[in-house]
Short mmCIF file of C-alpha atoms (C1' of nucleotides) in Angstrom, two decimals:
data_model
loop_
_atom_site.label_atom_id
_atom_site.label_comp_id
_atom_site.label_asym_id
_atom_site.label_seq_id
_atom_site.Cartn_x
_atom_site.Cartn_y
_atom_site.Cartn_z
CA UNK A 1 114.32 42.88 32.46
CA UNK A 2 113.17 39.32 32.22
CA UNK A 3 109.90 39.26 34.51
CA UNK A 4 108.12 36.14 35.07
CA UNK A 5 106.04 34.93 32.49
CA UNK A 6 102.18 35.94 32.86
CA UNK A 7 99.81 33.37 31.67
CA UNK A 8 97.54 33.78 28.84
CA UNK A 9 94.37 32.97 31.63
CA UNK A 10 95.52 35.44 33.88
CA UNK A 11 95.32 38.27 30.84
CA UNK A 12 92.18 37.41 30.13
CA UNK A 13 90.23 37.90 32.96
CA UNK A 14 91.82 41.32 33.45
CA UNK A 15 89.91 43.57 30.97
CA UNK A 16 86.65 41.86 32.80
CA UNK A 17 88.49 42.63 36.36
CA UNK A 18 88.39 46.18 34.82
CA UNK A 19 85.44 46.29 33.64
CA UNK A 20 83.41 45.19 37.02
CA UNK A 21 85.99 47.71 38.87
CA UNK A 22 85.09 50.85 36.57
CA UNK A 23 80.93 49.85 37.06
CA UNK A 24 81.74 49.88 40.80
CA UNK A 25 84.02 52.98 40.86
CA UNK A 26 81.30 54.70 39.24
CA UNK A 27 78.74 53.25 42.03
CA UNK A 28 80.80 55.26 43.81
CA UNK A 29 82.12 52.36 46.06
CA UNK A 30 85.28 52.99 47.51
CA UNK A 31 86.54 49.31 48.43
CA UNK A 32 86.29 46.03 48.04
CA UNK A 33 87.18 42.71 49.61
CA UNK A 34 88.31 39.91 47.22
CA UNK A 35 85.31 37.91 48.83
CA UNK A 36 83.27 40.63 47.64
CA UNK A 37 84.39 40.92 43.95
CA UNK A 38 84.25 37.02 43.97
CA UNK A 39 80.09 37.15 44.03
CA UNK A 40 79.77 39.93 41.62
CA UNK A 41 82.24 38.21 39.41
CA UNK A 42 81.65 34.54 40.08
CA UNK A 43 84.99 33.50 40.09
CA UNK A 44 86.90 32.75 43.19
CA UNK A 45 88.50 34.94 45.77
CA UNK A 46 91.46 33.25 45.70
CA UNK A 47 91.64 33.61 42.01
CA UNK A 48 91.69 37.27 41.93
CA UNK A 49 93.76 37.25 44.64
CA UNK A 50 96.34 35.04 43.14
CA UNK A 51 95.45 37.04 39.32
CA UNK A 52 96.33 40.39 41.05
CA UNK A 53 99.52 39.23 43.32
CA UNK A 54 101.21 38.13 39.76
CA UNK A 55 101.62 42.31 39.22
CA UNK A 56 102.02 43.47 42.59
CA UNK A 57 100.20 43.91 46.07
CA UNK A 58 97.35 46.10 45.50
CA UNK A 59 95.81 45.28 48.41
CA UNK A 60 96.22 45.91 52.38
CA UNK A 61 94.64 43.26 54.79
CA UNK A 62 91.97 43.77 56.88
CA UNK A 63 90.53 46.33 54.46
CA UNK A 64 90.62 44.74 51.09
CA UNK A 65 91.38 46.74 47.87
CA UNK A 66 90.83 50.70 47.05
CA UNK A 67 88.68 50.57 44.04
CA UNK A 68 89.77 53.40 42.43
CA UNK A 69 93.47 52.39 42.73
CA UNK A 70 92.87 49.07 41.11
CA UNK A 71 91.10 50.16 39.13
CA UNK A 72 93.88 52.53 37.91
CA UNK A 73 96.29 49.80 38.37
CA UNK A 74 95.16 47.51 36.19
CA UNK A 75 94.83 50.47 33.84
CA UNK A 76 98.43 50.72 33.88
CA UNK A 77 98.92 47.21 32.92
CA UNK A 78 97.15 46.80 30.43
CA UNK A 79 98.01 50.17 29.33
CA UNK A 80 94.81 51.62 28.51
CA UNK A 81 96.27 55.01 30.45
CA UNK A 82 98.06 55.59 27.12
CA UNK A 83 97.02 56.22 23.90
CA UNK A 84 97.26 53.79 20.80
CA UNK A 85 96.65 55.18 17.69
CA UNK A 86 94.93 52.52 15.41
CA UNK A 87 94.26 52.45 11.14
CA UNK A 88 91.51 50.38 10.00
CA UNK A 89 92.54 48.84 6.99
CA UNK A 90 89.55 47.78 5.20
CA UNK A 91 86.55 50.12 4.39
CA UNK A 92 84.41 47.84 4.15
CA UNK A 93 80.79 47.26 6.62
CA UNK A 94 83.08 46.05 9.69
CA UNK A 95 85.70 48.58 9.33
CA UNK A 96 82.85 51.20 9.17
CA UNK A 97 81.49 49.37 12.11
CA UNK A 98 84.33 49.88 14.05
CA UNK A 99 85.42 52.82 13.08
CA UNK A 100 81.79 54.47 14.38
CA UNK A 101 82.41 52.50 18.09
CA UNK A 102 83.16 55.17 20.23
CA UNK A 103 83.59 52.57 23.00
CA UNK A 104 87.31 52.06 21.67
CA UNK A 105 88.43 55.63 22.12
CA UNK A 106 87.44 55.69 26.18
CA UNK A 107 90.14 53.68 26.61
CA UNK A 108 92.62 55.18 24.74
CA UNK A 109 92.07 53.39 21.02
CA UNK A 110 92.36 56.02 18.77
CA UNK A 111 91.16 55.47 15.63
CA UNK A 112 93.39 57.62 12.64
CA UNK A 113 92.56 56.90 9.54
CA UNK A 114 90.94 54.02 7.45
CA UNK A 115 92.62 52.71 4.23
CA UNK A 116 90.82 51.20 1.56
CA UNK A 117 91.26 50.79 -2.65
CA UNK A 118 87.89 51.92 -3.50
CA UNK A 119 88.49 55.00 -5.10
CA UNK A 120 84.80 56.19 -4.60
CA UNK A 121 85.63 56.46 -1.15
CA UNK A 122 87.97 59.09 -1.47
CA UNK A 123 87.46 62.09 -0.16
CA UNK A 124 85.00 60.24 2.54
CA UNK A 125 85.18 60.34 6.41
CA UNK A 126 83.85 58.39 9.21
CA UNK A 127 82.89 60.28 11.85
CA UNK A 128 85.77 62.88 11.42
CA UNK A 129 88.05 59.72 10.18
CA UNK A 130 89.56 60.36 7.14
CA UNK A 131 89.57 57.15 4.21
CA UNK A 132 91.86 57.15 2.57
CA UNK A 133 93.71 54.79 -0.42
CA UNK A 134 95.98 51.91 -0.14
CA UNK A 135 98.42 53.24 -2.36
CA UNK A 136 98.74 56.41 0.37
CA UNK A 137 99.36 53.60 2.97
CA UNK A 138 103.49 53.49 3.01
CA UNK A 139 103.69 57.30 3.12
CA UNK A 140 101.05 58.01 5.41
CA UNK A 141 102.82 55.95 8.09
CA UNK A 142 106.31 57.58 7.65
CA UNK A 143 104.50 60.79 8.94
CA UNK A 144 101.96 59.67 11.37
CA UNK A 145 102.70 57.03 14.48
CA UNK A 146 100.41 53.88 14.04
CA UNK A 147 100.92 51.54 16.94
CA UNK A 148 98.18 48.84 15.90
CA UNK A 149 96.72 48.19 12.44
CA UNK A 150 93.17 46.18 12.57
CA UNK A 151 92.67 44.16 9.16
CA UNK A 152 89.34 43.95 8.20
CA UNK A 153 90.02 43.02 4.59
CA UNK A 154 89.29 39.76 2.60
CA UNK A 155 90.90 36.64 3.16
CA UNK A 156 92.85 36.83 -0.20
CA UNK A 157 94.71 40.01 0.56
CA UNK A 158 95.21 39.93 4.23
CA UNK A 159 98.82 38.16 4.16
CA UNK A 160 99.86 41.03 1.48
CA UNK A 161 99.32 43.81 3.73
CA UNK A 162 100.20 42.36 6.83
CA UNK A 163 103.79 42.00 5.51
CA UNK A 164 103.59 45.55 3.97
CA UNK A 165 102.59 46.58 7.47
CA UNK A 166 105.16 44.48 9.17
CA UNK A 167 107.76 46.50 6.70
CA UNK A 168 106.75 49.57 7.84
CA UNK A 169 107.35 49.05 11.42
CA UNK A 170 103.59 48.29 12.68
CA UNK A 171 104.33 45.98 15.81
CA UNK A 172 100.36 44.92 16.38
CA UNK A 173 97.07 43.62 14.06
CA UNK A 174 94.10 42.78 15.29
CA UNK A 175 92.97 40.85 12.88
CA UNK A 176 89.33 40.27 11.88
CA UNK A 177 90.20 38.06 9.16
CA UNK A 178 89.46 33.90 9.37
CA UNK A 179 93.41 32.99 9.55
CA UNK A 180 96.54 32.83 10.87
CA UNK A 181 99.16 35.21 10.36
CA UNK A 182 102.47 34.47 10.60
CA UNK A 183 104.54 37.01 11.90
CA UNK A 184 108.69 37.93 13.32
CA UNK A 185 108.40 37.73 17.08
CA UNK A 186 108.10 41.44 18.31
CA UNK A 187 105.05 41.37 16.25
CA UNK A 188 101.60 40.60 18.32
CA UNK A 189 98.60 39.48 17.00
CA UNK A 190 95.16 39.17 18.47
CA UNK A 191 92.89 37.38 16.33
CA UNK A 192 88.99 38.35 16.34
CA UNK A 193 87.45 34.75 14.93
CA UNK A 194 83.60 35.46 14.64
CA UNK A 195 83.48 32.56 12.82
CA UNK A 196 85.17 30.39 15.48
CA UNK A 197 83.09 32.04 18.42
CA UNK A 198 79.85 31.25 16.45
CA UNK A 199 81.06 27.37 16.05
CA UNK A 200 81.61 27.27 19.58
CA UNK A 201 78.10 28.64 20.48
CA UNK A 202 76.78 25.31 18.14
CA UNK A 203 78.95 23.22 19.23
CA UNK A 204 77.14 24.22 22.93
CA UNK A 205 73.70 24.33 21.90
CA UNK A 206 73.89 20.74 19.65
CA UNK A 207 75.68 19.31 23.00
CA UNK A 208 73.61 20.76 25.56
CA UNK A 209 70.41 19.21 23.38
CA UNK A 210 72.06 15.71 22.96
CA UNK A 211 72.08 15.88 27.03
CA UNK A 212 68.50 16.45 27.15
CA UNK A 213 67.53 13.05 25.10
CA UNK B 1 73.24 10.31 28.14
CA UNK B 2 75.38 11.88 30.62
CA UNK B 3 78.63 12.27 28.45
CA UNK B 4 81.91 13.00 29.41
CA UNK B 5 82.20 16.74 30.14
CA UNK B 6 84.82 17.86 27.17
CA UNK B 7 86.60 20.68 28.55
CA UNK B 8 86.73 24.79 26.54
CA UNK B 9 89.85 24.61 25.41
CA UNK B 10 88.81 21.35 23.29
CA UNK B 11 85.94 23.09 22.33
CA UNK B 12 88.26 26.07 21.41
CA UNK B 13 90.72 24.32 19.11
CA UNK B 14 87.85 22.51 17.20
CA UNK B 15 87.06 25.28 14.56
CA UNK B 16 90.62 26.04 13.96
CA UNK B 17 90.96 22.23 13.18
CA UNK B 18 88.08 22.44 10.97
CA UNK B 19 89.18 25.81 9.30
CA UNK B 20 92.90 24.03 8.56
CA UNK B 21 91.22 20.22 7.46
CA UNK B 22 89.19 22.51 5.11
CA UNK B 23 91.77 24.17 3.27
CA UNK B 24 93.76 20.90 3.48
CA UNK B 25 90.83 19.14 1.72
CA UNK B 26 90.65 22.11 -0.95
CA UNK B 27 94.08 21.43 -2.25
CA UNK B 28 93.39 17.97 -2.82
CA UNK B 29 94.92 15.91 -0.09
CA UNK B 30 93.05 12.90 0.97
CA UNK B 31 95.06 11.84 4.15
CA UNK B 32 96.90 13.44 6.81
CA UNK B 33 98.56 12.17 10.08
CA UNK B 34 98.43 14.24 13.14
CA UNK B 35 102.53 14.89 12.43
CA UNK B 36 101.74 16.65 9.54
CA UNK B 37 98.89 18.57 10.37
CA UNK B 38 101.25 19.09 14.27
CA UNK B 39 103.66 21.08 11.94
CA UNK B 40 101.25 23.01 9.52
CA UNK B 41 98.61 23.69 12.79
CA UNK B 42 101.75 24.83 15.42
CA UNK B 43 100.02 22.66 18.19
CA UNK B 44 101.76 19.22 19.90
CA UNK B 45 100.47 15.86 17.36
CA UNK B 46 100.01 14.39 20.70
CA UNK B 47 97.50 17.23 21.36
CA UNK B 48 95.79 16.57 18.28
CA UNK B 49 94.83 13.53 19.13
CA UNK B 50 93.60 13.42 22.51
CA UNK B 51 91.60 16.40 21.21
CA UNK B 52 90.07 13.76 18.69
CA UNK B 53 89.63 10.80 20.72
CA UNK B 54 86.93 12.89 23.02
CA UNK B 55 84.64 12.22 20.63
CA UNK B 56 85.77 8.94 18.84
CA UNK B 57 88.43 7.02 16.76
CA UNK B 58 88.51 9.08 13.67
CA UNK B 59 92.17 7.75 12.37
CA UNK B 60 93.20 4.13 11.34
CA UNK B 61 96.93 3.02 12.97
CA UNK B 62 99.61 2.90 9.91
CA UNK B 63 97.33 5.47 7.88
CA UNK B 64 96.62 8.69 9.50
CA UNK B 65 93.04 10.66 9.30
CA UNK B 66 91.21 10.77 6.12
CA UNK B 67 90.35 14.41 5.36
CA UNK B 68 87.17 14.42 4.18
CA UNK B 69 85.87 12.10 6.54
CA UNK B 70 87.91 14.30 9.72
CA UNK B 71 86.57 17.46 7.93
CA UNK B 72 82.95 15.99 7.96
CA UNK B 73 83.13 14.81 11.62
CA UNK B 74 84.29 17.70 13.24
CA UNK B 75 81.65 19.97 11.48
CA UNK B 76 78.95 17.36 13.06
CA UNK B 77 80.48 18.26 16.35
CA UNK B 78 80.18 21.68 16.06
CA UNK B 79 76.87 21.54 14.55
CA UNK B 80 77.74 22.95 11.20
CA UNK B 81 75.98 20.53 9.30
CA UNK B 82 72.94 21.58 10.11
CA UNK B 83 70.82 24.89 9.58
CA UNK B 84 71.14 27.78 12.45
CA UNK B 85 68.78 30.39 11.94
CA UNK B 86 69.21 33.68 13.71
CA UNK B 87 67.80 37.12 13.97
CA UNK B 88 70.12 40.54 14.64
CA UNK B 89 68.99 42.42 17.24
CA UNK B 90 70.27 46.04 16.63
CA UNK B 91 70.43 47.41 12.96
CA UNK B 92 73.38 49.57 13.69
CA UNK B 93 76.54 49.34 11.57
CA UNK B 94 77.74 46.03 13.97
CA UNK B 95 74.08 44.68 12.65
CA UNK B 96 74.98 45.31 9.38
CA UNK B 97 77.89 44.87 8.91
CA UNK B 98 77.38 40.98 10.41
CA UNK B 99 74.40 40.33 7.74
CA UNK B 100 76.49 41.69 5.16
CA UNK B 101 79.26 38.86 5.82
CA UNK B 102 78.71 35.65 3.81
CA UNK B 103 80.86 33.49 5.83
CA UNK B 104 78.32 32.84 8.35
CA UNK B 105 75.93 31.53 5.86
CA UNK B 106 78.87 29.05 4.32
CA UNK B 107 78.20 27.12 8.01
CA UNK B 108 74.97 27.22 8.36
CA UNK B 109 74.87 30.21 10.24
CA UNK B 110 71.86 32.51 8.58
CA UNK B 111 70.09 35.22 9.27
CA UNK B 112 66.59 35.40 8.92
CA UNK B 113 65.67 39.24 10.15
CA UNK B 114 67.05 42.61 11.87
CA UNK B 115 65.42 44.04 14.69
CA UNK B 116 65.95 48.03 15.32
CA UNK B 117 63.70 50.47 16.66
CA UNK B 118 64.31 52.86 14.12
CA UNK B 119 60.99 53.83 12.00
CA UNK B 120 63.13 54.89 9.16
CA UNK B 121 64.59 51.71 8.76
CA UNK B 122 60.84 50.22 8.11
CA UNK B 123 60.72 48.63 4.94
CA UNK B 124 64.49 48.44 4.04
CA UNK B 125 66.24 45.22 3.68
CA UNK B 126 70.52 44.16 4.22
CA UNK B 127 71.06 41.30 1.26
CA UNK B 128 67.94 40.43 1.45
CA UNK B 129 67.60 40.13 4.44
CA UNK B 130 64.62 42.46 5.85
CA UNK B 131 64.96 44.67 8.99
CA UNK B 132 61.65 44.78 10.95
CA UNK B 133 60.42 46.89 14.19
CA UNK B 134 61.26 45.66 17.24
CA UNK B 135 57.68 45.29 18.45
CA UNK B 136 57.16 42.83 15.83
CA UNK B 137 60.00 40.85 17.25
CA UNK B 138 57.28 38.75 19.77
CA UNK B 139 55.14 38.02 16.86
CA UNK B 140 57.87 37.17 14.03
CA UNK B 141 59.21 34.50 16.64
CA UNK B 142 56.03 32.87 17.09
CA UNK B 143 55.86 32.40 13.74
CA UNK B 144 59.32 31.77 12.57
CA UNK B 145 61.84 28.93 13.97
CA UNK B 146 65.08 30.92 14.96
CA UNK B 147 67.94 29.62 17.16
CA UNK B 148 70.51 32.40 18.13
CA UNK B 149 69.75 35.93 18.51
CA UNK B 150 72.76 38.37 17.61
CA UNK B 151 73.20 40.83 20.26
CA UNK B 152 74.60 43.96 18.76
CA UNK B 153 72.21 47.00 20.54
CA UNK B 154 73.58 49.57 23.20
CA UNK B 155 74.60 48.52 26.26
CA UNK B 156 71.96 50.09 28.20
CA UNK B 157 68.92 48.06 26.78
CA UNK B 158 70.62 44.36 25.79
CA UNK B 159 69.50 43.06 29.31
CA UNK B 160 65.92 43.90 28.74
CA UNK B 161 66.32 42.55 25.11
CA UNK B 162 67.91 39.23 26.30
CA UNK B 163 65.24 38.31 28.76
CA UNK B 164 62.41 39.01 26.39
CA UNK B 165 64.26 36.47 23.31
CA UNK B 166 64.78 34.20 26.23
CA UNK B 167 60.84 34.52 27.41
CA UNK B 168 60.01 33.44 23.80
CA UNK B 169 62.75 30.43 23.89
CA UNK B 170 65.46 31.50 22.20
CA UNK B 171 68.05 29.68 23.55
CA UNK B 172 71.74 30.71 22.42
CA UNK B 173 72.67 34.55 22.27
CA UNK B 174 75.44 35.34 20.55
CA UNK B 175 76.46 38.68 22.53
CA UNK B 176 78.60 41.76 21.35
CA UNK B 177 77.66 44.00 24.11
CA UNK B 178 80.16 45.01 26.35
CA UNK B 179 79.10 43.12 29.60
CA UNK B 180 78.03 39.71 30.95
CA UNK B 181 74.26 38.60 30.57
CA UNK B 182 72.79 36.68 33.78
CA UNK B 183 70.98 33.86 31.76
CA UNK B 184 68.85 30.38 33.14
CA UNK B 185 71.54 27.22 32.99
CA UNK B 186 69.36 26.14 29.59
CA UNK B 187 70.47 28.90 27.54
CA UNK B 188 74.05 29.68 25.78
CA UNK B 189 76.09 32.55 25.57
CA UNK B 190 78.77 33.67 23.37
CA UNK B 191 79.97 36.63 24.28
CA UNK B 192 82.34 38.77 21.43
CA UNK B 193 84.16 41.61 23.53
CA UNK B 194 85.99 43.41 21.29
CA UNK B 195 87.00 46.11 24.18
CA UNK B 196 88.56 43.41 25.92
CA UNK B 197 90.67 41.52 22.74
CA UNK B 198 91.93 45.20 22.35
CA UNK B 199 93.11 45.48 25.95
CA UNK B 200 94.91 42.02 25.85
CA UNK B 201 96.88 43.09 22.63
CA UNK B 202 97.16 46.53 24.81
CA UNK B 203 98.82 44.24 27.23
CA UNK B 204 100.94 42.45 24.79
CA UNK B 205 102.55 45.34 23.44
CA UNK B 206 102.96 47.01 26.66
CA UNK B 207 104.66 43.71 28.00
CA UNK B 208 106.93 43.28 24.94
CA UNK B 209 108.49 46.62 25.15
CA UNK B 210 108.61 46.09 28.37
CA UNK B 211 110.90 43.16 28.36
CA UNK B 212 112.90 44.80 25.74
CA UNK B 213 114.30 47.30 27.86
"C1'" DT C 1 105.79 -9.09 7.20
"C1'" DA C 2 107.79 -4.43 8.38
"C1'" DG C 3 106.72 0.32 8.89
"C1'" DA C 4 103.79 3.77 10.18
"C1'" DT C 5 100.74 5.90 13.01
"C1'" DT C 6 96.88 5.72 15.85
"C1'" DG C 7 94.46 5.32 20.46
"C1'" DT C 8 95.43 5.39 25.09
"C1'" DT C 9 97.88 5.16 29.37
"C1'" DA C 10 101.36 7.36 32.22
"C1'" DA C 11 104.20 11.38 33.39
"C1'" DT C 12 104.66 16.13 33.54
"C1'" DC C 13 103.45 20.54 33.76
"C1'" DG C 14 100.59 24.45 34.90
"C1'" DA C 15 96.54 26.57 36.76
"C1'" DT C 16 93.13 26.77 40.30
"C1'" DT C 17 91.64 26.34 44.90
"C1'" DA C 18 92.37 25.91 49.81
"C1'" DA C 19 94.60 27.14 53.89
"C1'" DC C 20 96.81 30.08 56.92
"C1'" DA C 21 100.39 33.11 58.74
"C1'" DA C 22 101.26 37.97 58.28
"C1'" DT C 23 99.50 42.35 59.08
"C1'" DC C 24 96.54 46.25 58.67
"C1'" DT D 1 93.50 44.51 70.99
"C1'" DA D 2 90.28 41.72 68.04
"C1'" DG D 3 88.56 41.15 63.53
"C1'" DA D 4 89.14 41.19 58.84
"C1'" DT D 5 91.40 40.27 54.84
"C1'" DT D 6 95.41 40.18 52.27
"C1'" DG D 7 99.65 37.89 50.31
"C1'" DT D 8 101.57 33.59 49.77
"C1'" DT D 9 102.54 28.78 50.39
"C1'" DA D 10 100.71 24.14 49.93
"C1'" DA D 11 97.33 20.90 47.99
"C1'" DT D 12 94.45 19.71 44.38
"C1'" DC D 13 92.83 19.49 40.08
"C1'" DG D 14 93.00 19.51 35.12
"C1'" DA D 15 95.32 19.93 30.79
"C1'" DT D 16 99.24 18.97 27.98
"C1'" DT D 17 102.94 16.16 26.54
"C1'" DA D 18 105.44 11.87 26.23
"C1'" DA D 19 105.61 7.11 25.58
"C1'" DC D 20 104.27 2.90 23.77
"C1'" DA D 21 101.34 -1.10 22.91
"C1'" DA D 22 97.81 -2.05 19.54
"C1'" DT D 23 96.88 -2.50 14.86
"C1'" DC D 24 96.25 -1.15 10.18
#
DNA sequence: TAGATTGTTAATCGATTAACAATC
DNA sequence: TAGATTGTTAATCGATTAACAATC
């Protein structure tokens, strides 16, 4: 029951752990030493050491780590070796966007349907992904299992559906909208702030040119 | 000169302050202390300022921080008071979906061009805004002042890409390909990596359920 | 002046790095 | 067995929080 608390650093740097494992699996490299990792990665031995010994010992000394079973492993934890099926709510460009990213579905991101309240869109598809209407919304996830909604509506409306969401049992949004939700505690939510990302990306060029003077 | 290195997470929390003194400012309050905006923002007042004091006294003892005046100073920070031109590199529905969203512009953040290597996309326009071949890319940025260069082409080619933009001087990418670019210490990268917010919310649901057992 | 609240120093907490004994 | 490298403890570093003197 109550396992130790993993930090919010530590579950950061494991999708990019995964990543660099998966491009060396398929190198066909079959292990790897934390020193190793460390110089592709450029982050410190002991860090991924320390990162990996939070969920277990993957390892065995003298030989390092089996690439293929960490790889799997930190599959597993971050549970990409299931499937989530997703609804885009929000038919707009970015919805569209992601909805046509096939990247998502490799690891298990599922894409269902898309929800929108344009009615010229009904009766559309996204590659194979049906649209359908807002109104349909409430019904539509009595019948299918939705594990994550991703809100990609305006700002005005976003607070609406999340509750509506919330209501109907959806435990996760990723939300592409710029704000906060506030939501009961056994709901997540992982914000996608492009705004925010671009600001810090100023922010970094306007100080790194003030250094130059 | 050589300033005092302020640390990510500062960097991090800036644009949320910014997004929050905004709305603040919209519904007409003139002051706030760090108490108040402690309890509306969910972070420590004590946080709040120290955050603020990196770059200067912004508050008066006994009063608090006037908004508009916080507001303003923050967006100098960040560099949102001034102009950013960029270019899209990648006219897919990531490309356009990004010039179609008006937020950017509200900062400062505009788009000047889209670069694809599609011939049938020769002539069109997103907004406005025109898409051009990428083998005019060399010429338009000898021509035209642009700062960041939007990332959003296939995996496979973005390397290439980014060392060309960075052999004409751009220097800030704002990446949304899913891995890391190798770049000289004079250029910025942002990196968006949308695979990996999914996996940490993959995580986070995983985890809760977990602990709920 | 008294009250409020900042700016800033000190204390605490947590995360990263270093070191090394355990062990393959 | 000797060499390599992990798992893990200890040391360091940095970030957050608490406290309070300065001051509006």
């Amino acid at each position: 029951m109550e396992e130790r608390q993993i930090s919010k650093a530590v579950i950061k740097r494991l999708p990019r752990y995964y990543r660099y494992l998966g491009e060396i699996l398929n190198s066909g490299v079959e292990r790897i030493s934390s020193g190793e990792l460390s110089s592709k990665m450029q982050v410190t031995a002991s860090q991924i050491r320390q990162d990996l010994n939070n969920f277990g010992g993957f390892g065995q000394q003298g030989y390092g780590y089996n690439v293929k079973y960490l790889y799997d492993e930190i599959g597993k934890i971050l549970g990409v070796n299931q499937v989530h099926p997703m609804i885009v709510i929000g038919g707009g460009n970015f919805g569209h966007a992601l909805a046509n990213y096939a990247d998502f579905e490799k690891n298990g991101f599922v894409i269902k349907a898309i929800f929108d309240v344009r009615e010229d869109m009904i009766g559309t598809s996204v590659r194979g992904i049906p649209v359908l209407m807002m109104d349909e919304l409430e019904s539509y996830l009595k019948k299918v299992d939705v594990e994550i909604a991703v809100l990609t509506l305006p700002k005005s409306k976003v607070k609406e559906v999340a509750n509506q969401l919330i209501a109907c049992g959806i435990k996760a949004l990723w939300n592409f909208a710029h704000l906060d939700l506030d939501v009961p505690d056994d709901v997540v939510v992982e914000n996608v702030h492009l705004v925010d990302s671009l600001m810090q990306l100023s922010y970094r060029i306007t100080s790194y040119e003030k250094k130059e003077k």
